[in-house]
């Protein structure tokens, strides 16, 4: 039907990126390597949908929203609600630092690229980077516990370190967080994708 919209393979390199739809967080990549299947994944806060280069525009319009809905449903299933985050902080403090009796007034997810979490002790607000949605429980717990200690102790001094050291799997959690950051740097977006997103 939409034959004239087919990509001209002769003009394309491997995985060439053609102008697709890019509505805020959604990026469509037409891949010449991809023959049939369509895949979608979360990358750096965006949902990337990879489709075969030859897929018609009509099929793209039909398939892409379906794939995006699937990713969002998966994420909703594994993402802790904000009240669940607050409950988890309460559990961690009771278990590991019962001397801290302050509780956050607000715990929320926030799009943060530079930090894993933040704590504003004045209004007792804790923010957790949405990069931790779907992270292993240990990594999320570690960040929650770190920020929760800040309710009582604002710096990273000896007292802070002594309490944080009670976290049972700090090394495993740190390894995940460091690995995630290393991967983010290594997989920095290719220039073509940046251009597409900045249009
Ligand atoms: Zn800190």
XYZ file of C-alpha atoms and ligand atoms in Angstrom:
200
model
C 0.000 0.000 0.000
C 2.566 2.403 1.155
C 5.222 1.041 -1.197
C 6.791 4.380 -2.050
C 7.724 4.842 1.581
C 10.076 1.857 1.547
C 13.648 2.731 2.341
C 16.085 2.740 -0.532
C 18.577 0.190 0.706
C 21.265 1.262 -1.728
C 21.666 4.578 0.049
C 22.045 3.135 3.498
C 24.899 1.887 5.575
C 24.524 -0.692 8.315
C 22.015 0.399 10.895
C 21.543 3.728 9.158
C 19.262 6.045 11.026
C 16.506 7.545 8.961
C 14.182 10.300 10.032
C 11.574 8.448 12.046
C 9.169 9.668 14.618
C 10.723 11.214 17.684
C 8.032 12.358 20.004
C 9.968 13.398 23.044
C 11.090 10.148 24.545
C 10.399 7.857 21.608
C 13.013 7.226 18.942
C 12.537 4.980 15.931
C 15.617 3.511 14.302
C 15.393 1.817 10.914
C 17.974 -0.925 10.821
C 19.205 -2.477 7.589
C 20.542 -5.388 9.622
C 17.104 -6.155 10.953
C 15.103 -8.254 8.511
C 11.845 -9.057 10.201
C 11.668 -8.438 13.887
C 10.963 -5.281 15.674
C 12.400 -4.609 19.107
C 12.066 -1.927 21.710
C 14.189 -1.041 24.684
C 14.801 1.759 27.140
C 18.035 3.727 26.595
C 19.070 6.806 28.517
C 15.556 7.864 29.421
C 14.197 7.237 25.918
C 12.348 4.340 24.388
C 14.159 3.199 21.262
C 12.162 1.128 18.787
C 14.271 -0.647 16.196
C 12.409 -1.666 13.047
C 13.510 -3.190 9.751
C 14.631 -0.550 7.236
C 12.072 -1.861 4.749
C 9.051 -1.617 7.007
C 6.386 0.602 5.467
C 5.347 3.845 7.133
C 1.856 2.400 7.604
C 3.250 -0.599 9.481
C 5.523 1.688 11.478
C 2.572 3.799 12.558
C 0.711 0.668 13.631
C 3.582 -1.162 15.322
C 5.503 1.542 17.154
C 2.754 2.591 19.604
C 2.186 -1.092 20.365
C 5.855 -1.621 21.234
C 5.976 1.547 23.316
C 2.894 0.435 25.247
C 4.535 -2.927 25.883
C 7.697 -1.295 27.320
C 5.642 1.031 29.526
C 3.570 -1.870 30.839
C 6.737 -3.842 31.668
C 8.172 -0.859 33.497
C 4.994 -0.204 35.461
C 5.062 -3.831 36.595
C 8.591 -3.606 37.975
C 8.674 -0.023 39.218
C 8.077 0.520 42.907
C 5.470 3.118 43.732
C 6.598 6.174 45.657
C 4.784 5.011 48.780
C 6.568 1.662 48.461
C 9.887 3.551 48.391
C 8.948 5.314 51.637
C 7.987 2.003 53.226
C 11.309 0.503 52.156
C 13.229 3.415 53.706
C 11.357 2.839 56.953
C 12.275 -0.870 56.908
C 15.943 -0.158 56.135
C 16.265 2.389 58.938
C 14.543 0.112 61.467
C 16.828 -2.766 60.510
C 20.166 -1.031 60.031
C 20.012 2.339 61.792
C 17.335 2.281 64.513
C 18.908 5.356 66.132
C 17.662 7.418 63.175
C 14.037 8.160 63.928
C 13.446 10.921 61.363
C 11.359 9.824 58.396
C 11.084 11.515 55.010
C 8.026 13.685 54.371
C 8.216 12.875 50.667
C 9.984 10.218 48.600
C 9.787 10.401 44.829
C 11.280 9.311 41.535
C 12.981 12.011 39.506
C 14.782 12.140 36.156
C 18.359 12.644 37.345
C 21.357 11.819 35.162
C 24.143 13.054 37.407
C 23.134 11.589 40.739
C 21.519 8.425 42.064
C 19.605 10.202 44.757
C 19.275 13.377 46.774
C 18.054 14.307 50.212
C 16.931 17.772 51.250
C 16.968 17.597 55.019
C 15.163 20.946 55.519
C 11.885 19.668 54.078
C 12.788 15.956 54.435
C 12.448 15.264 50.725
C 14.212 12.291 49.155
C 14.492 11.974 45.376
C 15.620 8.810 43.647
C 16.958 8.774 40.079
C 14.564 7.088 37.671
C 17.600 5.235 36.289
C 17.040 2.934 39.270
C 13.590 1.882 38.087
C 13.950 -1.826 37.504
C 17.383 -1.960 39.166
C 18.278 -4.944 41.380
C 16.738 -4.524 44.843
C 20.180 -4.367 46.459
C 21.262 -1.363 44.360
C 18.006 0.492 45.017
C 18.168 -0.324 48.761
C 21.725 0.980 48.925
C 20.745 4.350 47.432
C 17.604 4.558 49.616
C 19.648 3.828 52.727
C 22.338 6.359 51.762
C 19.772 9.126 51.284
C 17.861 8.137 54.421
C 21.004 8.553 56.546
C 21.231 12.102 55.187
C 17.955 12.908 56.974
C 20.069 12.850 60.136
C 23.608 13.511 58.895
C 24.127 15.929 56.021
C 27.802 15.257 55.239
C 29.734 12.102 54.318
C 31.897 12.197 57.447
C 32.943 9.375 59.769
C 29.549 9.048 61.442
C 27.825 8.813 58.063
C 30.327 6.220 56.799
C 30.011 4.117 59.944
C 26.258 3.830 59.508
C 26.410 3.253 55.749
C 28.952 0.460 56.370
C 26.177 -1.560 58.062
C 24.591 -2.126 54.659
C 25.175 -5.853 54.033
C 25.878 -5.896 50.300
C 27.460 -2.527 49.681
C 30.065 -3.948 47.303
C 27.509 -5.675 45.116
C 25.367 -2.534 45.024
C 28.323 -0.267 44.244
C 29.458 -2.605 41.490
C 26.029 -2.345 39.840
C 25.914 1.460 40.109
C 29.494 1.900 38.862
C 28.885 -0.551 36.031
C 25.724 1.276 35.009
C 27.582 4.594 34.869
C 30.461 3.056 32.917
C 27.994 1.593 30.417
C 26.228 4.940 30.059
C 29.524 6.588 29.184
C 30.631 3.815 26.848
C 27.305 3.683 25.046
C 27.004 7.430 24.649
C 24.609 8.159 21.857
C 25.979 8.141 18.333
C 26.004 11.552 16.642
C 23.292 10.598 14.153
C 20.931 9.777 16.999
C 21.757 13.025 18.793
C 20.942 15.006 15.648
C 17.668 13.167 15.306
C 16.718 13.866 18.909
C 17.628 17.547 18.743
C 15.548 18.250 15.669
Zn 25.298 11.452 50.013
